[in-house]
Every structure is written in structure tokens, then in C-alpha cells.
Amino acid sequence: MERLRDACPEAAPTAVLAGDPCYDRVLDALPHRERFRRALGVASGQRLIVVSSTWSPRALFGDEGGSHAADSGGGEDVLPWLLSRLAAELPADEYRTVAVLHPNIWYGHGPGQVRAWLDRARRAGLTLIDPLEGWRQALIAADCVLGDHGSVTFYAASAGVPVLLGAFPDGDLDPGSPVAALGRTAPRLRPHGSLRAQLDHVIDRHDPRRYAELAAQTTSSPGRSAALLRRLFYDLVGIPEPEGHPALLDRLPLPPYEPAERTAPVRVLTRLLGADPPEIAVTRYTDAAHEPEDPDADGAHTVVHEDTRDSGRLSVADVIVRYAAEDDPRVGPPAAWAADVLARHPYCGLAVYVSGPDRCTARTRDGDLVRLTAARDGDGRADLCDPAAYASALFAWLGRGKTLDETASGMVVVTGTARHRIAVEPLTSAPG
């Protein structure tokens, strides 16, 4: 209201403080954060990175965004470059990446063009969030928002989510605006520094009080916008409000289950941690430009999705994977699919059919067929770690000359700081 009086005093008498319905919906849905994370397939111990861009030449997805990222010296589009680096540098089972793009990016360039520009990142596991309905849930679920001067990044900071600014055109903003205050408060991305180290630092050192002033500037009436706006509308019409019927906003719906889908080749580094039961550390990198480095790793192999764009990679894959329902008539059942894959690709050592968020069926080159299933917690919930990681642990175990008999009591698969207990069930026929 003060800024309006300064900029256009003749409009001030008609102005109304009516709250923020969008922000109120976010505040109302904060208790459902874990549900939103599970909807995006975020596993235990995994960090969700939301990359956001507004509609502007100097935004993260703008033509001039690169010249406004701290320490950047280039003018190239930041986002495609950034997403490729995120896929290469962040272990797939420790980080989940989604992108929220302003609706005008979609409508200005066209959905086909946007998907084409981000195709490589999508094949590496990036999920593009619906720009109208799904972005608030992704923001709530996030461990960090990597964004710019757009409203999504500002709402994230206001809601207490750690923020890292990948582009921020300070000169384009009113210094007295709340968004300009965000630019003075939030840390900036150093493009030539380690992305993982910067993201971890922002998350680990985050203090929600840092953005308390921004939250206060988001709305002067948190949680009251519906009531304020309805009262205004009825006053303008000149009739009384309905009695006994409170003004309510639509609550944010639970998004559909949408885990990461990776069709680009995955390089897997493994390390044997124990033998009774078998305990294997698994670190997976998708579409890595160079061989990942891990001085502690004592094994490595390549996993290739059957639908990979470069079908030539299937001929040299150590593990071939497919994601489908067990009763999918196009490819199933799992045992038959696995036998067919091994017959067609003689250098493949393990064929893996992922049939659910907590299980997969694997056939070895020797013909052994097993089902790998994640143990459930005390509430009966299964771990959401990608079952292909369990299969990589099994492949590493067998590659050391170990036997399936030694997995009778199950396995422990370690991804980052998370430990996943996996049951190993020998099968004699096609499951289901």
C-alpha cells in the first residue's frame, strides 16, 4: 500500500488489502509435505531440488540469464546447461530434480520446443512439473529451490524453503520490492563451483528465520484471503454475505505418483560394506560425461534402459532394465521378458524388470530368477528407492563370485546416508 501511494497516489483510495490466496493455499498444505514428496518419488534420505524459472530474458531460462548468474561471464541459456550438470554431478539416489517453468515459457515457445530443449535432462530423470496445478506441491516438498526473481522462488523463501539464486537481474527490480529484498538475502549460485557442495551448504546451513521478513511482506493477512475477498465482492455487489457458510479456498490436491524416469545410461559405482547379510553401497550417476570418481568404490558397471535412445548401448550394457506392470501384455511377464533380453544381448549379465515402486524381478546370465522387494517400515510403507538400485547391488555381489544362497537373509543396499533392507526371493517360474 505504501509503494502504491508513492507510485500512483490517485489509485490508493480504491486499493484493498485482501491477502494472497495462492500463499494461503501453500500455508494450508504444509502439513502434507511428506505426501507430496512421496508423490514425486522422493526416497528416504533423498533431497528434492526444484529448479524454477520465471518469464524474462534475464531469468534462469532466459536468453540473457547466464550474464546475471553470479560469477558467470557468459550469456548462454543457463537452465539447459545447469540441468545437464545437475544430472552429471548429483547421485541419482541421493537427489531428485524437478523443474517448474513459468506458463508463458510453455505458451511462448510451445510445449514441444520446451521438451526438446530439455530432452537430455528429462532422459536423465528430470520431471517437468505442471505449471498451473503442480508447482505449489513441488515447492512445499522441496529441500531447496534453485531459482531466480520469479514468484515461485519468492514463495519458497517465504514458506521457509532454502533458496539458491541461479540468476537474478538486480537492475530490473524496484529496490523497495519484496523480490529485490530476496536478492539481497538469498545466496547466489557460483556457476563454476561444485553444484552439490553449494546445494548441500544451502540446505544444511539453512535458518528459516533468515526469510522471516520476506514472509511478512508476502501478505499482511495470512490465511484470511478467502474471507477478505468474499466480503469485498459482496460489498461491491451490495448484498450481504451468506450466513453459516465460511469462505474457503480449494485445497491443493495430492498429485499423481510421478517418480523419476531415466532412459539415459546410468553408471553405477559400488562398494562392498559387509557380508552377513550382504551390504553394498550403490552410487548411480545418469548420463555422466566422464567416469565418476569415488576412491572408495571397488566395482563399477553400466545400466541401460531398454528404451534408451542410443540402442547401441544395449549391446555393451552390464544390466538392462525395464519399468512396467507385471501383467503388461506388451512386455510381460517379467521372467519371459528377462529371458528374451538375455538371449538378444549376450554381453548383458542381468536383466531387471521393475514392476512397482518397491520391487523388481531379475534374471542372471546363469538363469537364476529372483524377486527383490524393499522391506516395509512399522507403518507398512515401502521404501521408495528405485528398485533398479537393488538390482545393481545384487549384480555387484554376484560379480565378486558370491552366490544367491548367501542372500537368503536379504541384503542391505546403502545409497548415501540411507540404508534399504531388501528381501531376495528365489523364483522358479514367472511371478504372477
Short mmCIF file of C-alpha atoms in Angstrom, two decimals:
data_model
loop_
_atom_site.label_atom_id
_atom_site.label_comp_id
_atom_site.label_asym_id
_atom_site.label_seq_id
_atom_site.Cartn_x
_atom_site.Cartn_y
_atom_site.Cartn_z
CA MET A 1 0.00 0.00 0.00
CA GLU A 2 2.87 2.35 0.78
CA ARG A 3 4.54 1.60 -2.57
CA LEU A 4 1.23 2.21 -4.37
CA ARG A 5 0.85 5.60 -2.69
CA ASP A 6 4.36 6.54 -3.81
CA ALA A 7 3.95 5.28 -7.38
CA CYS A 8 0.32 6.22 -8.08
CA PRO A 9 -1.31 8.15 -5.25
CA GLU A 10 -4.58 8.65 -7.15
CA ALA A 11 -5.14 4.85 -7.08
CA ALA A 12 -4.59 4.48 -3.35
CA PRO A 13 -8.18 5.31 -2.28
CA THR A 14 -9.52 2.33 -4.26
CA ALA A 15 -6.89 -0.15 -3.12
CA VAL A 16 -7.81 -3.03 -0.81
CA LEU A 17 -5.59 -5.22 1.34
CA ALA A 18 -7.06 -8.64 0.62
CA GLY A 19 -4.34 -11.18 1.38
CA ASP A 20 -2.86 -13.75 -1.02
CA PRO A 21 -4.98 -16.80 -1.96
CA CYS A 22 -2.03 -18.58 -3.56
CA TYR A 23 0.15 -18.25 -0.48
CA ASP A 24 -2.75 -19.20 1.79
CA ARG A 25 -3.15 -22.48 -0.13
CA VAL A 26 0.55 -23.16 0.35
CA LEU A 27 0.35 -22.50 4.08
CA ASP A 28 -2.72 -24.75 4.40
CA ALA A 29 -0.92 -27.64 2.64
CA LEU A 30 2.38 -27.50 4.56
CA PRO A 31 1.34 -30.42 6.86
CA HIS A 32 1.12 -32.66 3.75
CA ARG A 33 4.75 -32.17 2.73
CA GLU A 34 5.69 -35.85 3.12
CA ARG A 35 2.76 -36.93 0.92
CA PHE A 36 3.83 -34.53 -1.80
CA ARG A 37 7.39 -35.85 -1.58
CA ARG A 38 6.19 -39.43 -1.96
CA ALA A 39 4.06 -38.41 -4.94
CA LEU A 40 7.26 -37.22 -6.64
CA GLY A 41 9.04 -40.46 -5.76
CA VAL A 42 11.42 -38.83 -3.28
CA ALA A 43 13.04 -41.66 -1.32
CA SER A 44 14.26 -41.79 2.24
CA GLY A 45 17.45 -39.76 2.56
CA GLN A 46 16.95 -38.19 -0.88
CA ARG A 47 16.94 -34.42 -1.41
CA LEU A 48 14.44 -32.80 -3.75
CA ILE A 49 15.85 -29.93 -5.84
CA VAL A 50 13.23 -27.75 -7.54
CA VAL A 51 14.65 -25.68 -10.41
CA SER A 52 12.40 -22.73 -11.21
CA SER A 53 12.41 -20.05 -13.90
CA THR A 54 10.14 -17.08 -14.46
CA TRP A 55 9.33 -15.47 -17.82
CA SER A 56 12.04 -12.90 -18.54
CA PRO A 57 15.11 -12.53 -20.79
CA ARG A 58 17.25 -12.43 -17.65
CA ALA A 59 15.53 -15.30 -15.87
CA LEU A 60 17.10 -18.71 -15.37
CA PHE A 61 15.59 -19.90 -18.67
CA GLY A 62 16.02 -16.57 -20.46
CA ASP A 63 18.27 -15.62 -23.35
CA GLU A 64 20.37 -13.41 -21.08
CA GLY A 65 20.08 -15.41 -17.86
CA GLY A 66 23.70 -16.53 -17.96
CA SER A 67 25.01 -13.00 -17.70
CA HIS A 68 23.17 -12.49 -14.43
CA ALA A 69 24.28 -15.58 -12.56
CA ALA A 70 26.97 -14.71 -10.07
CA ASP A 71 30.49 -15.16 -11.44
CA SER A 72 29.09 -16.27 -14.80
CA GLY A 73 30.79 -14.44 -17.61
CA GLY A 74 28.66 -15.93 -20.30
CA GLY A 75 25.39 -15.02 -21.95
CA GLU A 76 24.25 -18.52 -22.80
CA ASP A 77 21.00 -20.01 -21.54
CA VAL A 78 21.66 -21.13 -18.01
CA LEU A 79 18.95 -23.73 -17.49
CA PRO A 80 19.79 -26.46 -20.07
CA TRP A 81 23.47 -26.21 -19.08
CA LEU A 82 22.59 -26.25 -15.40
CA LEU A 83 20.27 -29.24 -15.66
CA SER A 84 22.90 -31.27 -17.53
CA ARG A 85 25.41 -30.51 -14.78
CA LEU A 86 22.94 -31.45 -12.07
CA ALA A 87 22.37 -34.83 -13.70
CA ALA A 88 26.10 -35.44 -14.07
CA GLU A 89 27.15 -34.26 -10.58
CA LEU A 90 24.31 -35.37 -8.31
CA PRO A 91 24.00 -39.09 -7.45
CA ALA A 92 20.61 -40.25 -8.71
CA ASP A 93 19.53 -41.94 -5.47
CA GLU A 94 20.56 -39.04 -3.24
CA TYR A 95 18.94 -36.22 -5.20
CA ARG A 96 15.71 -35.83 -7.15
CA THR A 97 15.37 -32.94 -9.59
CA VAL A 98 12.19 -31.36 -10.98
CA ALA A 99 11.64 -28.15 -12.93
CA VAL A 100 8.89 -25.54 -12.60
CA LEU A 101 8.74 -23.23 -15.61
CA HIS A 102 6.53 -20.15 -15.88
CA PRO A 103 3.39 -20.82 -18.01
CA ASN A 104 4.50 -18.21 -20.54
CA ILE A 105 7.65 -20.23 -21.23
CA TRP A 106 5.42 -23.13 -22.26
CA TYR A 107 2.99 -20.99 -24.24
CA GLY A 108 5.57 -18.64 -25.72
CA HIS A 109 7.86 -21.34 -27.11
CA GLY A 110 5.40 -24.23 -27.29
CA PRO A 111 5.41 -27.44 -25.22
CA GLY A 112 7.20 -29.40 -27.93
CA GLN A 113 10.07 -26.93 -28.13
CA VAL A 114 10.47 -26.75 -24.34
CA ARG A 115 10.57 -30.54 -24.06
CA ALA A 116 13.07 -30.71 -26.94
CA TRP A 117 15.37 -28.18 -25.26
CA LEU A 118 15.25 -30.15 -22.02
CA ASP A 119 15.19 -33.60 -23.59
CA ARG A 120 18.60 -34.67 -22.35
CA ALA A 121 17.79 -33.65 -18.78
CA ARG A 122 14.43 -35.44 -18.97
CA ARG A 123 16.09 -38.66 -20.12
CA ALA A 124 18.43 -38.28 -17.15
CA GLY A 125 15.47 -38.22 -14.74
CA LEU A 126 14.24 -34.60 -14.67
CA THR A 127 10.48 -34.23 -14.21
CA LEU A 128 8.71 -31.19 -15.66
CA ILE A 129 6.00 -30.04 -13.25
CA ASP A 130 2.61 -28.81 -14.48
CA PRO A 131 2.98 -25.01 -14.49
CA LEU A 132 -0.59 -24.36 -13.34
CA GLU A 133 -1.53 -27.06 -10.87
CA GLY A 134 1.54 -28.89 -9.57
CA TRP A 135 4.12 -26.24 -8.73
CA ARG A 136 2.86 -25.38 -5.24
CA GLN A 137 3.06 -29.02 -4.13
CA ALA A 138 6.59 -29.29 -5.55
CA LEU A 139 7.61 -26.11 -3.72
CA ILE A 140 6.28 -27.49 -0.43
CA ALA A 141 8.08 -30.81 -0.98
CA ALA A 142 11.41 -29.19 -1.89
CA ASP A 143 14.63 -29.36 0.09
CA CYS A 144 15.96 -26.47 -1.99
CA VAL A 145 14.62 -24.21 -4.74
CA LEU A 146 17.21 -23.17 -7.31
CA GLY A 147 15.56 -20.20 -8.96
CA ASP A 148 15.55 -16.55 -9.92
CA HIS A 149 13.43 -13.44 -9.33
CA GLY A 150 10.14 -15.20 -10.05
CA SER A 151 7.22 -15.66 -7.69
CA VAL A 152 7.89 -19.39 -7.19
CA THR A 153 11.32 -18.68 -5.71
CA PHE A 154 9.90 -15.88 -3.55
CA TYR A 155 7.04 -18.06 -2.28
CA ALA A 156 9.57 -20.78 -1.45
CA ALA A 157 11.65 -18.45 0.68
CA SER A 158 8.52 -17.10 2.36
CA ALA A 159 7.45 -20.64 3.22
CA GLY A 160 10.83 -21.38 4.81
CA VAL A 161 12.37 -23.43 1.98
CA PRO A 162 16.12 -22.99 1.35
CA VAL A 163 16.76 -20.93 -1.80
CA LEU A 164 19.76 -20.62 -4.11
CA LEU A 165 19.62 -17.94 -6.83
CA GLY A 166 20.88 -19.11 -10.21
CA ALA A 167 20.02 -15.83 -11.96
CA PHE A 168 18.90 -12.52 -10.52
CA PRO A 169 18.69 -9.24 -12.51
CA ASP A 170 19.01 -6.76 -9.66
CA GLY A 171 18.85 -3.77 -12.01
CA ASP A 172 15.43 -4.78 -13.35
CA LEU A 173 13.72 -4.64 -9.95
CA ASP A 174 12.37 -1.89 -7.76
CA PRO A 175 14.84 -1.76 -4.84
CA GLY A 176 11.90 -1.37 -2.47
CA SER A 177 10.10 -4.50 -3.67
CA PRO A 178 9.98 -7.72 -1.64
CA VAL A 179 11.57 -9.62 -4.53
CA ALA A 180 14.54 -7.23 -4.53
CA ALA A 181 14.87 -7.95 -0.81
CA LEU A 182 15.10 -11.65 -1.67
CA GLY A 183 18.06 -10.85 -3.93
CA ARG A 184 19.80 -9.12 -1.06
CA THR A 185 19.13 -12.02 1.31
CA ALA A 186 19.47 -15.33 -0.55
CA PRO A 187 22.83 -16.84 -1.60
CA ARG A 188 23.88 -16.83 -5.24
CA LEU A 189 24.98 -19.77 -7.36
CA ARG A 190 28.66 -19.86 -8.32
CA PRO A 191 28.42 -21.49 -11.78
CA HIS A 192 31.99 -22.79 -11.79
CA GLY A 193 31.84 -24.23 -8.29
CA SER A 194 30.60 -27.65 -7.24
CA LEU A 195 26.81 -27.71 -7.56
CA ARG A 196 26.47 -30.47 -5.00
CA ALA A 197 28.59 -28.65 -2.45
CA GLN A 198 26.61 -25.42 -2.91
CA LEU A 199 23.23 -27.13 -2.65
CA ASP A 200 24.26 -29.09 0.43
CA HIS A 201 25.63 -25.95 2.06
CA VAL A 202 22.39 -24.02 1.46
CA ILE A 203 20.29 -26.89 2.84
CA ASP A 204 22.49 -27.80 5.80
CA ARG A 205 23.07 -24.20 6.92
CA HIS A 206 19.51 -23.01 6.36
CA ASP A 207 17.89 -20.93 9.09
CA PRO A 208 14.15 -20.30 8.45
CA ARG A 209 14.44 -17.01 10.35
CA ARG A 210 16.57 -15.71 7.50
CA TYR A 211 13.45 -15.12 5.42
CA ALA A 212 11.05 -14.08 8.21
CA GLU A 213 10.86 -10.54 6.83
CA LEU A 214 10.03 -11.86 3.36
CA ALA A 215 7.18 -13.93 4.78
CA ALA A 216 5.82 -10.81 6.47
CA GLN A 217 5.92 -8.96 3.12
CA THR A 218 4.12 -11.75 1.26
CA THR A 219 0.80 -10.96 2.90
CA SER A 220 -0.42 -8.87 5.80
CA SER A 221 -3.32 -11.29 6.36
CA PRO A 222 -2.05 -14.88 6.18
CA GLY A 223 -4.86 -17.42 5.96
CA ARG A 224 -7.58 -14.77 5.57
CA SER A 225 -7.66 -14.02 1.83
CA ALA A 226 -10.83 -16.01 1.10
CA ALA A 227 -12.80 -14.19 3.79
CA LEU A 228 -11.44 -10.77 2.86
CA LEU A 229 -12.05 -11.19 -0.87
CA ARG A 230 -15.59 -12.56 -0.46
CA ARG A 231 -16.51 -9.68 1.82
CA LEU A 232 -15.14 -7.23 -0.74
CA PHE A 233 -17.05 -8.83 -3.62
CA TYR A 234 -20.36 -8.89 -1.76
CA ASP A 235 -19.88 -5.28 -0.62
CA LEU A 236 -19.26 -4.22 -4.21
CA VAL A 237 -22.40 -6.02 -5.34
CA GLY A 238 -24.32 -4.51 -2.44
CA ILE A 239 -25.74 -7.65 -0.88
CA PRO A 240 -24.98 -9.39 2.44
CA GLU A 241 -22.62 -12.36 2.64
CA PRO A 242 -24.16 -15.83 3.11
CA GLU A 243 -24.51 -16.71 6.77
CA GLY A 244 -23.26 -20.02 8.13
CA HIS A 245 -21.03 -20.70 5.12
CA PRO A 246 -17.38 -19.72 5.66
CA ALA A 247 -15.35 -18.52 2.71
CA LEU A 248 -12.95 -21.31 1.72
CA LEU A 249 -10.25 -21.83 -0.88
CA ASP A 250 -9.80 -25.06 -2.85
CA ARG A 251 -7.18 -27.15 -1.08
CA LEU A 252 -4.13 -28.32 -3.00
CA PRO A 253 -4.81 -31.81 -4.41
CA LEU A 254 -2.43 -34.72 -3.97
CA PRO A 255 -0.52 -35.01 -7.28
CA PRO A 256 -0.34 -38.33 -9.14
CA TYR A 257 2.59 -40.59 -8.37
CA GLU A 258 5.40 -39.49 -10.69
CA PRO A 259 8.82 -40.92 -9.86
CA ALA A 260 11.95 -40.13 -11.84
CA GLU A 261 12.19 -41.97 -15.15
CA ARG A 262 15.70 -42.42 -16.50
CA THR A 263 16.22 -43.74 -20.02
CA ALA A 264 19.77 -42.40 -20.35
CA PRO A 265 22.57 -44.84 -19.43
CA VAL A 266 23.42 -44.98 -15.74
CA ARG A 267 26.97 -45.51 -14.46
CA VAL A 268 26.97 -47.33 -11.14
CA LEU A 269 29.77 -47.35 -8.58
CA THR A 270 29.57 -50.00 -5.85
CA ARG A 271 31.38 -50.89 -2.65
CA LEU A 272 31.10 -54.00 -0.51
CA LEU A 273 30.50 -52.99 3.10
CA GLY A 274 29.63 -56.33 4.71
CA ALA A 275 28.86 -59.96 4.00
CA ASP A 276 26.40 -61.18 6.66
CA PRO A 277 23.96 -60.08 5.43
CA PRO A 278 25.39 -58.71 2.19
CA GLU A 279 25.70 -54.92 2.45
CA ILE A 280 26.55 -52.97 -0.68
CA ALA A 281 26.88 -49.22 -1.19
CA VAL A 282 25.46 -48.09 -4.55
CA THR A 283 26.08 -44.69 -6.15
CA ARG A 284 24.44 -44.06 -9.53
CA TYR A 285 25.13 -41.25 -11.99
CA THR A 286 22.87 -40.69 -15.00
CA ASP A 287 24.27 -39.61 -18.36
CA ALA A 288 27.67 -38.82 -16.88
CA ALA A 289 30.00 -37.13 -19.37
CA HIS A 290 33.05 -38.59 -17.61
CA GLU A 291 33.71 -41.60 -15.43
CA PRO A 292 32.51 -40.66 -11.91
CA GLU A 293 35.20 -40.55 -9.27
CA ASP A 294 34.93 -42.40 -5.96
CA PRO A 295 38.18 -43.60 -4.40
CA ASP A 296 36.25 -45.93 -2.10
CA ALA A 297 34.42 -47.76 -4.89
CA ASP A 298 35.60 -51.30 -5.62
CA GLY A 299 33.32 -52.01 -8.56
CA ALA A 300 31.54 -50.30 -11.46
CA HIS A 301 29.03 -51.25 -14.11
CA THR A 302 26.62 -49.69 -16.61
CA VAL A 303 22.84 -49.97 -16.52
CA VAL A 304 20.87 -49.20 -19.68
CA HIS A 305 17.11 -48.80 -20.01
CA GLU A 306 15.65 -50.95 -22.78
CA ASP A 307 14.08 -47.79 -24.27
CA THR A 308 17.31 -45.82 -24.33
CA ARG A 309 17.63 -43.51 -27.32
CA ASP A 310 21.04 -44.94 -28.25
CA SER A 311 20.11 -48.57 -28.76
CA GLY A 312 23.76 -49.39 -29.46
CA ARG A 313 24.43 -49.01 -25.73
CA LEU A 314 22.34 -52.12 -25.08
CA SER A 315 24.96 -54.32 -26.70
CA VAL A 316 27.57 -53.29 -24.10
CA ALA A 317 25.28 -52.94 -21.07
CA ASP A 318 26.08 -54.94 -17.94
CA VAL A 319 22.48 -54.60 -16.77
CA ILE A 320 19.37 -53.91 -18.85
CA VAL A 321 16.29 -52.58 -17.11
CA ARG A 322 12.60 -52.18 -17.97
CA TYR A 323 9.81 -50.49 -15.97
CA ALA A 324 6.32 -51.94 -16.45
CA ALA A 325 3.46 -53.64 -14.63
CA GLU A 326 3.88 -57.38 -14.16
CA ASP A 327 0.77 -58.05 -16.26
CA ASP A 328 1.65 -55.61 -19.06
CA PRO A 329 0.77 -57.69 -22.14
CA ARG A 330 3.24 -55.80 -24.32
CA VAL A 331 6.38 -56.89 -22.49
CA GLY A 332 5.49 -59.12 -19.52
CA PRO A 333 5.53 -61.35 -17.69
CA PRO A 334 8.88 -60.44 -16.09
CA ALA A 335 10.50 -63.89 -16.39
CA ALA A 336 9.75 -64.15 -20.11
CA TRP A 337 10.93 -60.59 -20.79
CA ALA A 338 14.19 -61.18 -18.90
CA ALA A 339 14.90 -64.42 -20.75
CA ASP A 340 14.30 -62.69 -24.08
CA VAL A 341 16.61 -59.78 -23.19
CA LEU A 342 19.45 -62.09 -22.16
CA ALA A 343 19.03 -64.09 -25.34
CA ARG A 344 19.23 -60.97 -27.51
CA HIS A 345 22.11 -59.33 -25.64
CA PRO A 346 24.81 -61.92 -24.92
CA TYR A 347 27.06 -59.50 -23.01
CA CYS A 348 24.34 -58.48 -20.55
CA GLY A 349 24.82 -60.05 -17.12
CA LEU A 350 21.47 -59.20 -15.51
CA ALA A 351 18.02 -58.37 -16.87
CA VAL A 352 15.84 -56.38 -14.47
CA TYR A 353 12.07 -55.86 -14.70
CA VAL A 354 10.86 -53.15 -12.27
CA SER A 355 7.18 -53.82 -11.67
CA GLY A 356 6.47 -51.47 -8.77
CA PRO A 357 7.94 -48.74 -6.60
CA ASP A 358 9.33 -51.30 -4.15
CA ARG A 359 10.13 -54.40 -6.21
CA CYS A 360 11.74 -55.85 -9.29
CA THR A 361 12.41 -59.23 -10.87
CA ALA A 362 15.93 -60.07 -12.04
CA ARG A 363 17.34 -62.94 -14.12
CA THR A 364 21.04 -63.69 -14.12
CA ARG A 365 23.13 -64.94 -17.03
CA ASP A 366 23.17 -68.35 -15.29
CA GLY A 367 19.36 -68.44 -15.46
CA ASP A 368 18.57 -67.75 -11.80
CA LEU A 369 15.38 -65.77 -11.30
CA VAL A 370 14.80 -63.70 -8.15
CA ARG A 371 12.40 -61.08 -6.87
CA LEU A 372 13.88 -58.17 -4.91
CA THR A 373 11.45 -56.41 -2.56
CA ALA A 374 12.00 -53.49 -0.19
CA ALA A 375 11.17 -54.13 3.46
CA ARG A 376 8.30 -52.12 4.94
CA ASP A 377 8.54 -49.83 7.92
CA GLY A 378 6.46 -50.00 11.10
CA ASP A 379 3.59 -48.24 9.36
CA GLY A 380 3.61 -50.74 6.49
CA ARG A 381 5.10 -48.32 3.99
CA ALA A 382 7.67 -49.49 1.49
CA ASP A 383 10.85 -47.57 0.79
CA LEU A 384 10.61 -45.60 -2.46
CA CYS A 385 14.23 -46.03 -3.58
CA ASP A 386 14.41 -47.03 -7.25
CA PRO A 387 14.39 -50.87 -7.29
CA ALA A 388 16.98 -50.79 -10.08
CA ALA A 389 19.47 -49.78 -7.36
CA TYR A 390 18.71 -53.06 -5.56
CA ALA A 391 19.46 -54.95 -8.76
CA SER A 392 22.78 -53.13 -9.13
CA ALA A 393 23.70 -54.20 -5.61
CA LEU A 394 22.87 -57.80 -6.49
CA PHE A 395 24.91 -57.58 -9.69
CA ALA A 396 27.90 -56.26 -7.73
CA TRP A 397 27.53 -59.05 -5.17
CA LEU A 398 27.42 -61.81 -7.77
CA GLY A 399 30.26 -60.17 -9.70
CA ARG A 400 32.55 -60.81 -6.74
CA GLY A 401 31.99 -64.54 -7.04
CA LYS A 402 29.35 -64.58 -4.30
CA THR A 403 26.22 -66.72 -4.54
CA LEU A 404 22.49 -66.19 -4.30
CA ASP A 405 22.38 -68.62 -1.39
CA GLU A 406 24.31 -66.06 0.65
CA THR A 407 21.45 -63.58 0.17
CA ALA A 408 18.84 -65.85 1.76
CA SER A 409 18.52 -63.49 4.74
CA GLY A 410 18.27 -60.48 2.42
CA MET A 411 20.57 -57.62 1.51
CA VAL A 412 21.23 -54.11 2.73
CA VAL A 413 21.59 -51.51 -0.02
CA VAL A 414 23.17 -48.20 1.01
CA THR A 415 22.50 -45.06 -1.03
CA GLY A 416 24.13 -42.01 0.50
CA THR A 417 23.05 -41.92 4.14
CA ALA A 418 20.03 -44.21 3.63
CA ARG A 419 20.00 -47.95 4.31
CA HIS A 420 17.46 -50.11 2.50
CA ARG A 421 16.69 -53.66 3.64
CA ILE A 422 15.87 -55.85 0.67
CA ALA A 423 14.33 -59.32 0.62
CA VAL A 424 15.71 -61.70 -2.01
CA GLU A 425 13.19 -64.33 -3.08
CA PRO A 426 14.20 -67.10 -5.50
CA LEU A 427 11.58 -67.81 -8.15
CA THR A 428 11.06 -70.93 -10.19
CA SER A 429 8.51 -69.53 -12.63
CA ALA A 430 7.18 -66.25 -13.87
CA PRO A 431 5.89 -64.23 -10.90
CA GLY A 432 2.15 -63.55 -11.02
#
